[in-house]
Short mmCIF file of C-alpha atoms and ligand atoms in Angstrom, two decimals:
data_model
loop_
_atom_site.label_atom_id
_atom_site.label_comp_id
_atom_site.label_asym_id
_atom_site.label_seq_id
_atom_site.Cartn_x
_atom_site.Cartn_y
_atom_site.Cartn_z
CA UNK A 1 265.49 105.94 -63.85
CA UNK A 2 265.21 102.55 -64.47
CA UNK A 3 266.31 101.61 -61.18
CA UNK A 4 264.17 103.81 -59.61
CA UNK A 5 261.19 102.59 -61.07
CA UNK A 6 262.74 98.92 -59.75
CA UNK A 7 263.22 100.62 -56.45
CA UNK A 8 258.67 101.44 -56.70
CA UNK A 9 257.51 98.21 -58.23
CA UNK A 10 259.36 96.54 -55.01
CA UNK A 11 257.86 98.69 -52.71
CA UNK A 12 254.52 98.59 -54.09
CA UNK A 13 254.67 94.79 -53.65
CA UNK A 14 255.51 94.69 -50.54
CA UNK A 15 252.71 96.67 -49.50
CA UNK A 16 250.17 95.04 -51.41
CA UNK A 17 251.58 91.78 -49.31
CA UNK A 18 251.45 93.33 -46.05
CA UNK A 19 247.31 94.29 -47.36
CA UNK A 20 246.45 90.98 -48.15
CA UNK A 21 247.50 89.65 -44.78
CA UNK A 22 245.87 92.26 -42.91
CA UNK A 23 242.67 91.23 -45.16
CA UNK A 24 243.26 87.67 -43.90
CA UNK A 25 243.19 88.59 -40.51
CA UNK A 26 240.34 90.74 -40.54
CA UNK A 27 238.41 87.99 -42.11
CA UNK A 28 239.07 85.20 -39.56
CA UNK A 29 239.64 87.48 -35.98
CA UNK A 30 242.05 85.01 -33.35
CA UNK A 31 239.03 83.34 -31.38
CA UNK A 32 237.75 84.89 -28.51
CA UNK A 33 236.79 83.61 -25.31
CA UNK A 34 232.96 84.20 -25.00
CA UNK A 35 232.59 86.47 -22.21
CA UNK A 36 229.65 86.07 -19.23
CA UNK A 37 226.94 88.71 -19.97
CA UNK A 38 227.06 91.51 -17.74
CA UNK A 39 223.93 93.42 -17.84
CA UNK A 40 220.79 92.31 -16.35
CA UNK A 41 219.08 92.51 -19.39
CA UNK A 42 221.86 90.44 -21.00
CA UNK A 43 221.73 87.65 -18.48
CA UNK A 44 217.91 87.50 -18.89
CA UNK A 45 218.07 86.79 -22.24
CA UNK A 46 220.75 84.28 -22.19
CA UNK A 47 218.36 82.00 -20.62
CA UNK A 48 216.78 78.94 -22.71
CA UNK A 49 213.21 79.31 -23.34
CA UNK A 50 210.24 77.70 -24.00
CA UNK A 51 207.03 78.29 -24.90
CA UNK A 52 203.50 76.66 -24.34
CA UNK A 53 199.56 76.71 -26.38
CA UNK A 54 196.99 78.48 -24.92
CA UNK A 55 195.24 74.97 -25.25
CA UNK A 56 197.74 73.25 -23.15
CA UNK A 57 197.38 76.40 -20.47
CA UNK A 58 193.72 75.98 -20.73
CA UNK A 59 193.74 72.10 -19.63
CA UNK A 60 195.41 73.09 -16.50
CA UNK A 61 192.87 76.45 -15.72
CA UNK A 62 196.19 78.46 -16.17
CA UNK A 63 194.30 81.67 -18.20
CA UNK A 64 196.06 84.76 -16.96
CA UNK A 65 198.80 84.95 -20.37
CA UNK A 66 195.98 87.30 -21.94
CA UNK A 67 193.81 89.93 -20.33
CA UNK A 68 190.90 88.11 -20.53
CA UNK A 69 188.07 88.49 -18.26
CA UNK A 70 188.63 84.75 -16.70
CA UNK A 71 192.23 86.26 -15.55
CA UNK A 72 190.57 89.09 -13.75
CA UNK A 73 190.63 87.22 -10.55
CA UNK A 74 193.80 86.05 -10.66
CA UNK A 75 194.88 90.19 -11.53
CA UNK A 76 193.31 91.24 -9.04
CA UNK A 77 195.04 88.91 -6.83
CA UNK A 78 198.67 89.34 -8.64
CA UNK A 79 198.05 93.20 -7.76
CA UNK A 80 197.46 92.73 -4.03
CA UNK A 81 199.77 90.60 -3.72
CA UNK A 82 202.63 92.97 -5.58
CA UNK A 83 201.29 95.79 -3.39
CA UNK A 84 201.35 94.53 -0.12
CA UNK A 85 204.88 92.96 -0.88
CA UNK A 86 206.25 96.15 -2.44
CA UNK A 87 204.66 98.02 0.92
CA UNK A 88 207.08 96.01 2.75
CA UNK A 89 209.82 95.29 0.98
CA UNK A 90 209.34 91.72 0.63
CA UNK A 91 210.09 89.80 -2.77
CA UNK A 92 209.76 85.91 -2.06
CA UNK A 93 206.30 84.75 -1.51
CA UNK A 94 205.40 81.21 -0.50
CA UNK A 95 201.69 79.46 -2.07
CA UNK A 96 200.67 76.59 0.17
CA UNK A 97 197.54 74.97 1.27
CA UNK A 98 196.50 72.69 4.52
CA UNK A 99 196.11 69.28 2.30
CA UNK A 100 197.03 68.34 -1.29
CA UNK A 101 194.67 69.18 -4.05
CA UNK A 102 193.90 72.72 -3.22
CA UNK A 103 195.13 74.67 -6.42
CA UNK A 104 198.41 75.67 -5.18
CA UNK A 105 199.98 75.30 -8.78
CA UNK A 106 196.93 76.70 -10.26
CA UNK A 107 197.51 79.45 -8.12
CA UNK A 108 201.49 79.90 -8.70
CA UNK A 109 201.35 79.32 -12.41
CA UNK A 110 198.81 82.36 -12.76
CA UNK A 111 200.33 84.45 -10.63
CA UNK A 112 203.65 83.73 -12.97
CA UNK A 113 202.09 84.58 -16.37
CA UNK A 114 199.91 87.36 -14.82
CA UNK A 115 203.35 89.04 -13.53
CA UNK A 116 204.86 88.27 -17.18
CA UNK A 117 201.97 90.65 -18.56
CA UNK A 118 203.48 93.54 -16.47
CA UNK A 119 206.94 94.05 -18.83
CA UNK A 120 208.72 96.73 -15.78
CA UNK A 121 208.77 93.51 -13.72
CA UNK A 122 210.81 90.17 -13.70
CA UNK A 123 209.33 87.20 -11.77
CA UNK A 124 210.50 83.65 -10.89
CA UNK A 125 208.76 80.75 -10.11
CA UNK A 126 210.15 77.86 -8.39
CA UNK A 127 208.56 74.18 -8.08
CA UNK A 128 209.33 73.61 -4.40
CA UNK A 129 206.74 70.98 -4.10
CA UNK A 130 210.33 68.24 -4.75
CA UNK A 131 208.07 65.39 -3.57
CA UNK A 132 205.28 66.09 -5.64
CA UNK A 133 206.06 68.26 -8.43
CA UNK A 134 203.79 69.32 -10.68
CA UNK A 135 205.03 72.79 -12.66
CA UNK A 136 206.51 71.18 -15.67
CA UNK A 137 203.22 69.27 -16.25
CA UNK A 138 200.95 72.78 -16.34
CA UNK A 139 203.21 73.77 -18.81
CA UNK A 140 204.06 71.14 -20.60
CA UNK A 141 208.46 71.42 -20.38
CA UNK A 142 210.60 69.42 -19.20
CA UNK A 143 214.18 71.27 -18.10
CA UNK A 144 217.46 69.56 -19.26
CA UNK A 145 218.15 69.56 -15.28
CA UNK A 146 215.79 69.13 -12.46
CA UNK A 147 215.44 72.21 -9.85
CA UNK A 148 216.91 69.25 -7.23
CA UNK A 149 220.47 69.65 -8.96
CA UNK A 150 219.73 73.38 -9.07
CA UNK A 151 219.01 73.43 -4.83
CA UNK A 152 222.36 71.38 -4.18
CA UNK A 153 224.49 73.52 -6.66
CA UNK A 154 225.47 70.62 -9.43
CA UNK A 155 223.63 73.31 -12.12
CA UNK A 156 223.86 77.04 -11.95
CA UNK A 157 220.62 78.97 -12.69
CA UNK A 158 221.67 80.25 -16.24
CA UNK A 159 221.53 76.62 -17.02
CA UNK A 160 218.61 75.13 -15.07
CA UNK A 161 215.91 78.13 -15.65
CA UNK A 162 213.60 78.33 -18.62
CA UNK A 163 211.93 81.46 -19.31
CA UNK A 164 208.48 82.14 -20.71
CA UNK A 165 208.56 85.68 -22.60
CA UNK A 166 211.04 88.21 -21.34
CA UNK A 167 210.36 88.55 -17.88
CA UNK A 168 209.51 84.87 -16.23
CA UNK A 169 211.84 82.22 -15.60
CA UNK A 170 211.01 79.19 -14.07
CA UNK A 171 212.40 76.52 -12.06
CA UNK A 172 211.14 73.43 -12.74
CA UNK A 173 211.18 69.85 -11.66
CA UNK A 174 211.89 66.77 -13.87
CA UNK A 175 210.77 63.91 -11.37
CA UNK A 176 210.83 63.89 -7.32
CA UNK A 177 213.01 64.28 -5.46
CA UNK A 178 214.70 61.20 -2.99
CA UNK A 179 214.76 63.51 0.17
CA UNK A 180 212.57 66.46 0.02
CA UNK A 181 212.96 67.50 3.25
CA UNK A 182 216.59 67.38 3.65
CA UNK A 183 217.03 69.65 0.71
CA UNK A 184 213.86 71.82 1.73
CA UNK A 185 215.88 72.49 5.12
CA UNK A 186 219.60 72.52 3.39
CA UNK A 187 221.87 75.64 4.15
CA UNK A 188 222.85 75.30 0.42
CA UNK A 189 219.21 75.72 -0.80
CA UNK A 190 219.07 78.76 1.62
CA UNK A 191 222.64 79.88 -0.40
CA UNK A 192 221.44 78.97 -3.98
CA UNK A 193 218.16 81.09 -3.69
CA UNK A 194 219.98 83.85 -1.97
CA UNK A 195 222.69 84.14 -4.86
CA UNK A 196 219.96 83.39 -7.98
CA UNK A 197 218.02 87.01 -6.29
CA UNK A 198 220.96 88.70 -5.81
CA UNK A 199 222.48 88.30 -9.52
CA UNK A 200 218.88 87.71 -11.40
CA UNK A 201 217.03 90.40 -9.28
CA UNK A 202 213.61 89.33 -9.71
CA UNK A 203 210.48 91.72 -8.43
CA UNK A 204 209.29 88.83 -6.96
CA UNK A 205 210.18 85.12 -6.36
CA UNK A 206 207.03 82.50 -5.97
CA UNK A 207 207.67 79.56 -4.67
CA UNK A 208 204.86 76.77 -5.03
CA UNK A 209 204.57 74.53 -2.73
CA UNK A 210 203.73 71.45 -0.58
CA UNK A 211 200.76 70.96 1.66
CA UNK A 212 201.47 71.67 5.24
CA UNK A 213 199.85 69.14 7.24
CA UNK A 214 200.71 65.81 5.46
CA UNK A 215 204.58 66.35 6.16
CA UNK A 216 207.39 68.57 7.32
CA UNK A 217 208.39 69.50 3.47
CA UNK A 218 206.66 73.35 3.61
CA UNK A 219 207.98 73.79 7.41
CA UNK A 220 211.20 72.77 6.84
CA UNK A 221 211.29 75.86 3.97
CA UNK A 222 209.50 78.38 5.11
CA UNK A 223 212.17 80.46 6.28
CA UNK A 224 212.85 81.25 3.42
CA UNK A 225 209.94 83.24 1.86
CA UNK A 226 209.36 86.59 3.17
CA UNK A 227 205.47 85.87 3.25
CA UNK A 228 202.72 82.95 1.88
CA UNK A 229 199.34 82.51 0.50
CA UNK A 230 197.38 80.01 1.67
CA UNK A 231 194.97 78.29 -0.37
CA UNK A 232 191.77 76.79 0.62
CA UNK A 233 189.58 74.86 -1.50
CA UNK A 234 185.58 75.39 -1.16
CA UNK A 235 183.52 72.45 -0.21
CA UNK A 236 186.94 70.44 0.71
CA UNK A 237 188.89 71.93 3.09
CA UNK A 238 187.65 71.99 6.63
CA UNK A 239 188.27 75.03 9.05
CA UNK A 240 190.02 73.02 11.45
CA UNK A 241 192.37 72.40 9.12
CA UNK A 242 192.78 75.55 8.17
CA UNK A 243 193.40 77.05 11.66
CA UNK A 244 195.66 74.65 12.43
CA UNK A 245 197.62 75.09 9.14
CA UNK A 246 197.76 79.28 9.24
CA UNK A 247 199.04 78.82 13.02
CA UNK A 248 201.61 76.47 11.76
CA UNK A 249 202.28 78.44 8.47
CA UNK A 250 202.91 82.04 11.04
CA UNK A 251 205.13 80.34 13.23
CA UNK A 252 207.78 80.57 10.38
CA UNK A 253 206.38 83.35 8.10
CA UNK A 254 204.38 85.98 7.20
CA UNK A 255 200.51 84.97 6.23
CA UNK A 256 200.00 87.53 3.31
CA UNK A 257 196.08 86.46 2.66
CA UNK A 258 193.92 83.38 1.94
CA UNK A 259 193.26 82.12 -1.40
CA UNK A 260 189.00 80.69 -1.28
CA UNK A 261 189.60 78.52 -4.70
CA UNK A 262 186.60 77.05 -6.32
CA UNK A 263 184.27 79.03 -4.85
CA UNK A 264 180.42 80.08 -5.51
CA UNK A 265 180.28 81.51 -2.61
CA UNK A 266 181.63 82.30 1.11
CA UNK A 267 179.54 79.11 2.45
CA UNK A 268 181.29 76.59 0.35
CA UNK A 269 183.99 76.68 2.75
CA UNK A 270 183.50 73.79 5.20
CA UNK A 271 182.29 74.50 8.99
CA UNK A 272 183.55 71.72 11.44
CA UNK A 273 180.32 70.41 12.98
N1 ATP B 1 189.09 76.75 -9.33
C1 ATP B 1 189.16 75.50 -9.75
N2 ATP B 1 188.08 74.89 -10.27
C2 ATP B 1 188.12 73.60 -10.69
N3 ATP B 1 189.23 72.84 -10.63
C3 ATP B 1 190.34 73.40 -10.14
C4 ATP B 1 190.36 74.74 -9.67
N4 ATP B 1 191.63 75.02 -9.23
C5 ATP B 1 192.34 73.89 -9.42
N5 ATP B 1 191.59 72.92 -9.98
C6 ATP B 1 192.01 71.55 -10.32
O1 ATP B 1 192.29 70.84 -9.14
C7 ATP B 1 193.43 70.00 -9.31
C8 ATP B 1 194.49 70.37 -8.29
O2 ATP B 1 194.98 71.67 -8.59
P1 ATP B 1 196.50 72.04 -8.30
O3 ATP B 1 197.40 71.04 -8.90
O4 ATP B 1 196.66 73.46 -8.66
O5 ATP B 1 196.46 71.88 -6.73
P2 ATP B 1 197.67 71.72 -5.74
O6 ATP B 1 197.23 72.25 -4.42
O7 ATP B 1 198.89 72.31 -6.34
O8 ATP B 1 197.82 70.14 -5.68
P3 ATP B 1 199.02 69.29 -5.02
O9 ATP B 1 198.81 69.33 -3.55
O10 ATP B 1 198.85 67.93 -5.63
O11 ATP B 1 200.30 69.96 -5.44
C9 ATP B 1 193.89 70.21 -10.74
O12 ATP B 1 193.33 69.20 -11.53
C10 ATP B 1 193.31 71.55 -11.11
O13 ATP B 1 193.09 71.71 -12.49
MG1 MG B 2 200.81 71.48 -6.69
#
Protein backbone atom coordinates (compact mmCIF):
# COMPACT_ATOMS: atom_id res chain seq x y z
CA UNK A 1 0.00 0.00 0.00
CA UNK A 2 2.59 2.05 1.02
CA UNK A 3 4.43 1.67 -2.05
CA UNK A 4 1.67 2.30 -4.02
CA UNK A 5 0.90 5.45 -2.63
CA UNK A 6 4.96 6.14 -3.37
CA UNK A 7 4.27 4.84 -6.81
CA UNK A 8 1.12 8.24 -6.98
CA UNK A 9 2.98 10.94 -5.15
CA UNK A 10 5.81 10.31 -8.00
CA UNK A 11 3.54 10.44 -10.64
CA UNK A 12 1.65 13.29 -9.49
CA UNK A 13 4.96 15.22 -9.45
CA UNK A 14 5.94 14.59 -12.46
CA UNK A 15 2.93 15.90 -13.93
CA UNK A 16 2.67 18.89 -12.01
CA UNK A 17 6.44 19.48 -13.58
CA UNK A 18 5.53 18.79 -17.01
CA UNK A 19 2.33 21.75 -16.11
CA UNK A 20 4.52 24.25 -14.99
CA UNK A 21 6.67 24.11 -18.08
CA UNK A 22 3.89 24.10 -20.36
CA UNK A 23 2.72 27.33 -18.24
CA UNK A 24 6.18 28.76 -19.00
CA UNK A 25 5.85 28.35 -22.47
CA UNK A 26 2.54 29.60 -22.91
CA UNK A 27 3.58 32.69 -21.14
CA UNK A 28 6.62 33.65 -23.28
CA UNK A 29 5.53 31.99 -27.06
CA UNK A 30 9.24 31.31 -29.19
CA UNK A 31 9.30 34.77 -31.15
CA UNK A 32 7.73 35.04 -34.27
CA UNK A 33 8.73 36.57 -37.34
CA UNK A 34 6.24 39.48 -37.98
CA UNK A 35 4.54 38.60 -41.04
CA UNK A 36 3.73 41.31 -44.15
CA UNK A 37 -0.02 42.18 -43.93
CA UNK A 38 -1.98 40.58 -46.48
CA UNK A 39 -5.25 42.19 -46.83
CA UNK A 40 -5.80 45.45 -48.38
CA UNK A 41 -7.30 46.76 -45.51
CA UNK A 42 -4.33 45.52 -43.47
CA UNK A 43 -1.71 47.15 -45.62
CA UNK A 44 -3.68 50.45 -45.46
CA UNK A 45 -3.48 50.66 -42.05
CA UNK A 46 0.05 49.76 -41.60
CA UNK A 47 0.90 53.01 -43.04
CA UNK A 48 2.30 55.97 -40.70
CA UNK A 49 0.00 58.77 -40.36
CA UNK A 50 -0.33 62.14 -39.72
CA UNK A 51 -2.67 64.51 -39.11
CA UNK A 52 -3.11 68.38 -39.71
CA UNK A 53 -5.54 71.65 -37.96
CA UNK A 54 -8.19 72.88 -39.80
CA UNK A 55 -6.24 76.23 -39.16
CA UNK A 56 -3.17 75.08 -40.85
CA UNK A 57 -5.61 73.71 -43.93
CA UNK A 58 -7.26 77.01 -43.86
CA UNK A 59 -3.86 79.10 -44.47
CA UNK A 60 -3.35 77.18 -47.58
CA UNK A 61 -7.39 77.52 -48.94
CA UNK A 62 -7.36 73.64 -48.51
CA UNK A 63 -11.34 73.48 -47.04
CA UNK A 64 -12.79 70.36 -48.53
CA UNK A 65 -11.97 67.90 -44.98
CA UNK A 66 -15.66 69.01 -43.92
CA UNK A 67 -18.78 69.43 -45.98
CA UNK A 68 -18.85 72.87 -45.75
CA UNK A 69 -20.35 75.06 -48.24
CA UNK A 70 -16.72 76.62 -49.29
CA UNK A 71 -15.89 72.79 -50.37
CA UNK A 72 -18.88 72.67 -52.61
CA UNK A 73 -16.84 73.67 -55.55
CA UNK A 74 -14.18 71.62 -55.07
CA UNK A 75 -17.19 68.48 -54.65
CA UNK A 76 -18.54 69.25 -57.36
CA UNK A 77 -15.37 69.07 -59.14
CA UNK A 78 -14.04 65.76 -57.15
CA UNK A 79 -17.47 64.22 -58.54
CA UNK A 80 -16.87 65.00 -62.21
CA UNK A 81 -13.81 64.21 -62.10
CA UNK A 82 -14.52 60.50 -60.36
CA UNK A 83 -17.28 60.14 -62.97
CA UNK A 84 -15.73 60.79 -66.05
CA UNK A 85 -12.65 58.65 -64.86
CA UNK A 86 -14.80 55.77 -63.61
CA UNK A 87 -16.73 56.14 -67.29
CA UNK A 88 -13.51 55.19 -68.68
CA UNK A 89 -11.69 53.25 -66.65
CA UNK A 90 -9.02 55.58 -65.89
CA UNK A 91 -7.50 55.95 -62.24
CA UNK A 92 -4.34 58.33 -62.49
CA UNK A 93 -5.13 61.87 -63.12
CA UNK A 94 -2.52 64.55 -63.74
CA UNK A 95 -3.27 68.60 -62.23
CA UNK A 96 -1.11 71.03 -64.15
CA UNK A 97 -1.27 74.54 -65.26
CA UNK A 98 0.53 76.68 -68.26
CA UNK A 99 2.85 78.82 -65.67
CA UNK A 100 3.62 78.52 -61.94
CA UNK A 101 1.28 80.03 -59.46
CA UNK A 102 -1.97 78.78 -60.79
CA UNK A 103 -3.39 76.66 -57.78
CA UNK A 104 -2.30 73.38 -58.90
CA UNK A 105 -1.66 72.21 -55.19
CA UNK A 106 -4.66 74.02 -54.10
CA UNK A 107 -6.34 72.07 -56.52
CA UNK A 108 -4.67 68.47 -55.73
CA UNK A 109 -4.79 68.87 -51.99
CA UNK A 110 -8.73 69.37 -52.20
CA UNK A 111 -9.36 66.98 -54.47
CA UNK A 112 -7.32 64.55 -51.83
CA UNK A 113 -9.35 65.37 -48.67
CA UNK A 114 -12.60 65.73 -50.71
CA UNK A 115 -11.98 61.93 -51.96
CA UNK A 116 -11.05 61.05 -48.15
CA UNK A 117 -14.77 62.18 -47.27
CA UNK A 118 -16.08 59.37 -49.60
CA UNK A 119 -14.99 56.16 -47.08
CA UNK A 120 -15.84 53.25 -50.31
CA UNK A 121 -12.84 54.96 -51.95
CA UNK A 122 -8.96 55.04 -51.42
CA UNK A 123 -7.01 57.90 -53.06
CA UNK A 124 -3.30 58.84 -53.42
CA UNK A 125 -1.70 61.87 -53.95
CA UNK A 126 1.70 62.27 -55.20
CA UNK A 127 3.95 65.60 -55.16
CA UNK A 128 5.36 65.28 -58.67
CA UNK A 129 6.21 68.89 -58.82
CA UNK A 130 10.32 67.34 -57.59
CA UNK A 131 11.66 70.78 -58.56
CA UNK A 132 9.29 72.74 -56.79
CA UNK A 133 7.51 70.88 -54.24
CA UNK A 134 5.09 72.21 -52.30
CA UNK A 135 2.58 69.27 -50.68
CA UNK A 136 4.29 68.87 -47.40
CA UNK A 137 4.04 72.66 -46.82
CA UNK A 138 -0.11 72.69 -47.32
CA UNK A 139 -0.07 70.22 -44.85
CA UNK A 140 2.32 70.91 -42.68
CA UNK A 141 4.47 67.05 -42.64
CA UNK A 142 7.44 66.34 -43.41
CA UNK A 143 7.97 62.33 -44.49
CA UNK A 144 10.98 60.48 -42.90
CA UNK A 145 11.91 59.93 -46.80
CA UNK A 146 11.40 62.18 -49.70
CA UNK A 147 9.02 60.84 -52.68
CA UNK A 148 12.65 61.22 -54.81
CA UNK A 149 13.96 57.98 -52.91
CA UNK A 150 10.44 56.61 -53.31
CA UNK A 151 10.62 57.22 -57.57
CA UNK A 152 14.21 55.51 -57.72
CA UNK A 153 13.21 52.54 -55.39
CA UNK A 154 15.76 53.25 -52.23
CA UNK A 155 12.15 53.32 -50.01
CA UNK A 156 9.19 51.13 -50.63
CA UNK A 157 5.75 52.81 -50.36
CA UNK A 158 4.74 51.21 -46.93
CA UNK A 159 7.58 53.27 -45.72
CA UNK A 160 7.54 56.55 -47.66
CA UNK A 161 3.51 57.21 -47.65
CA UNK A 162 1.70 59.02 -44.89
CA UNK A 163 -1.90 58.73 -44.71
CA UNK A 164 -4.51 61.26 -43.65
CA UNK A 165 -7.69 59.27 -42.21
CA UNK A 166 -8.29 55.83 -43.59
CA UNK A 167 -8.45 56.25 -47.10
CA UNK A 168 -5.60 58.96 -48.34
CA UNK A 169 -2.06 58.44 -48.48
CA UNK A 170 0.24 60.78 -49.67
CA UNK A 171 3.49 61.06 -51.24
CA UNK A 172 5.30 63.78 -50.27
CA UNK A 173 8.46 65.68 -50.89
CA UNK A 174 11.09 66.72 -48.28
CA UNK A 175 13.23 69.23 -50.47
CA UNK A 176 13.85 69.23 -54.48
CA UNK A 177 14.95 67.19 -56.22
CA UNK A 178 18.77 67.45 -58.16
CA UNK A 179 17.32 66.19 -61.57
CA UNK A 180 13.68 66.45 -61.94
CA UNK A 181 13.47 65.59 -65.24
CA UNK A 182 15.57 62.60 -65.37
CA UNK A 183 13.49 60.98 -62.72
CA UNK A 184 10.14 62.49 -64.21
CA UNK A 185 11.13 60.46 -67.51
CA UNK A 186 12.85 57.29 -65.55
CA UNK A 187 11.57 53.71 -66.53
CA UNK A 188 11.85 53.03 -62.73
CA UNK A 189 9.38 55.86 -61.82
CA UNK A 190 7.12 54.36 -64.60
CA UNK A 191 7.80 50.73 -62.50
CA UNK A 192 7.42 52.20 -58.93
CA UNK A 193 3.94 53.83 -59.70
CA UNK A 194 2.85 50.82 -61.62
CA UNK A 195 3.65 48.36 -58.61
CA UNK A 196 2.38 51.04 -55.61
CA UNK A 197 -1.44 50.74 -57.86
CA UNK A 198 -1.21 47.35 -58.35
CA UNK A 199 -0.59 46.25 -54.52
CA UNK A 200 -2.28 49.58 -52.84
CA UNK A 201 -5.22 49.71 -55.39
CA UNK A 202 -6.21 53.17 -55.07
CA UNK A 203 -9.69 54.53 -56.85
CA UNK A 204 -7.71 57.10 -58.03
CA UNK A 205 -4.06 58.36 -58.10
CA UNK A 206 -3.50 62.43 -58.38
CA UNK A 207 -0.53 63.48 -59.26
CA UNK A 208 0.25 67.35 -58.75
CA UNK A 209 2.29 68.82 -60.77
CA UNK A 210 4.71 71.21 -62.57
CA UNK A 211 3.85 73.99 -64.93
CA UNK A 212 4.14 73.05 -68.51
CA UNK A 213 5.67 75.80 -70.29
CA UNK A 214 8.64 76.84 -68.05
CA UNK A 215 10.37 73.30 -68.55
CA UNK A 216 10.18 69.74 -69.78
CA UNK A 217 9.39 68.37 -66.02
CA UNK A 218 5.28 67.75 -66.75
CA UNK A 219 6.15 66.43 -70.48
CA UNK A 220 8.65 64.27 -69.57
CA UNK A 221 5.71 62.50 -67.10
CA UNK A 222 2.81 62.66 -68.66
CA UNK A 223 2.67 59.31 -69.90
CA UNK A 224 1.98 58.28 -67.12
CA UNK A 225 -1.46 59.64 -66.02
CA UNK A 226 -4.38 58.35 -67.78
CA UNK A 227 -5.85 62.01 -68.02
CA UNK A 228 -5.07 65.89 -66.50
CA UNK A 229 -6.70 68.96 -65.30
CA UNK A 230 -5.50 71.97 -66.29
CA UNK A 231 -5.64 74.91 -64.22
CA UNK A 232 -5.96 78.42 -65.23
CA UNK A 233 -5.82 81.28 -63.05
CA UNK A 234 -8.35 84.38 -63.72
CA UNK A 235 -6.87 87.70 -64.44
CA UNK A 236 -3.23 85.91 -64.87
CA UNK A 237 -3.10 83.49 -67.27
CA UNK A 238 -3.31 84.54 -70.87
CA UNK A 239 -5.17 82.40 -73.60
CA UNK A 240 -2.22 82.03 -75.61
CA UNK A 241 -0.78 80.36 -73.06
CA UNK A 242 -3.32 78.31 -72.48
CA UNK A 243 -3.74 77.01 -76.08
CA UNK A 244 -0.43 76.41 -76.40
CA UNK A 245 -0.21 74.49 -73.06
CA UNK A 246 -3.62 72.12 -73.67
CA UNK A 247 -2.02 71.32 -77.26
CA UNK A 248 1.14 70.40 -75.55
CA UNK A 249 -0.62 68.75 -72.49
CA UNK A 250 -2.91 66.30 -75.44
CA UNK A 251 0.00 65.37 -77.25
CA UNK A 252 0.82 62.99 -74.27
CA UNK A 253 -2.57 62.65 -72.46
CA UNK A 254 -5.96 62.91 -72.03
CA UNK A 255 -7.32 66.70 -71.21
CA UNK A 256 -10.14 65.74 -68.67
CA UNK A 257 -11.43 69.60 -68.16
CA UNK A 258 -10.12 73.08 -67.21
CA UNK A 259 -9.89 74.28 -63.79
CA UNK A 260 -10.96 78.64 -64.03
CA UNK A 261 -9.32 79.27 -60.33
CA UNK A 262 -9.91 82.57 -58.74
CA UNK A 263 -12.60 83.48 -60.61
CA UNK A 264 -15.63 86.16 -60.34
CA UNK A 265 -16.49 85.54 -63.41
CA UNK A 266 -15.90 84.00 -67.09
CA UNK A 267 -14.17 87.50 -68.17
CA UNK A 268 -11.43 87.36 -65.65
CA UNK A 269 -9.72 85.06 -67.85
CA UNK A 270 -7.23 87.05 -69.96
CA UNK A 271 -7.93 87.73 -73.89
CA UNK A 272 -4.59 88.18 -75.88
CA UNK A 273 -5.01 91.62 -77.46
N1 LIG B 1 -8.77 80.61 -55.56
C1 LIG B 1 -7.75 81.22 -54.98
N2 LIG B 1 -7.88 82.45 -54.47
C2 LIG B 1 -6.84 83.11 -53.89
N3 LIG B 1 -5.62 82.58 -53.78
C3 LIG B 1 -5.42 81.35 -54.25
C4 LIG B 1 -6.46 80.61 -54.89
N4 LIG B 1 -5.95 79.40 -55.28
C5 LIG B 1 -4.65 79.41 -54.89
N5 LIG B 1 -4.33 80.56 -54.28
C6 LIG B 1 -3.01 80.93 -53.73
O1 LIG B 1 -2.10 81.09 -54.80
C7 LIG B 1 -0.81 80.58 -54.45
C8 LIG B 1 -0.41 79.50 -55.43
O2 LIG B 1 -1.28 78.39 -55.26
P1 LIG B 1 -0.74 76.91 -55.50
O3 LIG B 1 0.50 76.68 -54.71
O4 LIG B 1 -1.89 76.01 -55.30
O5 LIG B 1 -0.40 77.04 -57.03
P2 LIG B 1 0.52 76.11 -57.91
O6 LIG B 1 0.03 76.22 -59.31
O7 LIG B 1 0.60 74.77 -57.31
O8 LIG B 1 1.93 76.85 -57.76
P3 LIG B 1 3.36 76.29 -58.23
O9 LIG B 1 3.43 76.47 -59.70
O10 LIG B 1 4.32 77.16 -57.46
O11 LIG B 1 3.43 74.85 -57.80
C9 LIG B 1 -0.94 80.07 -53.03
O12 LIG B 1 -0.52 81.07 -52.16
C10 LIG B 1 -2.43 79.83 -52.87
O13 LIG B 1 -2.87 79.92 -51.54
MG1 LIG C 1 2.26 73.59 -56.72
Amino acid sequence: MEKLQAALDKARKSREKETAVSDAVSVSPPPRKVARPTSLDAMWQNLSTFDVTDEQLLRHRVVTREATSAAAPFDILRTKVLLQMRQNGWTRLGITSPMPQSGKTTTACNLALGLGRQRDLRAILMDTDLRDPSVHEFFQTIPSHGIGELLSGQVGFEEQAVRIGDNVACSMAIQPESDPTRMLLAEETANVIARIEEEYKPDIMIFDLPSVLPRDDTRAFLKNVDCALIVIRANTTRYKQFDKCEREVSEHTNVLGVVLNAHMNTSDFMQDE
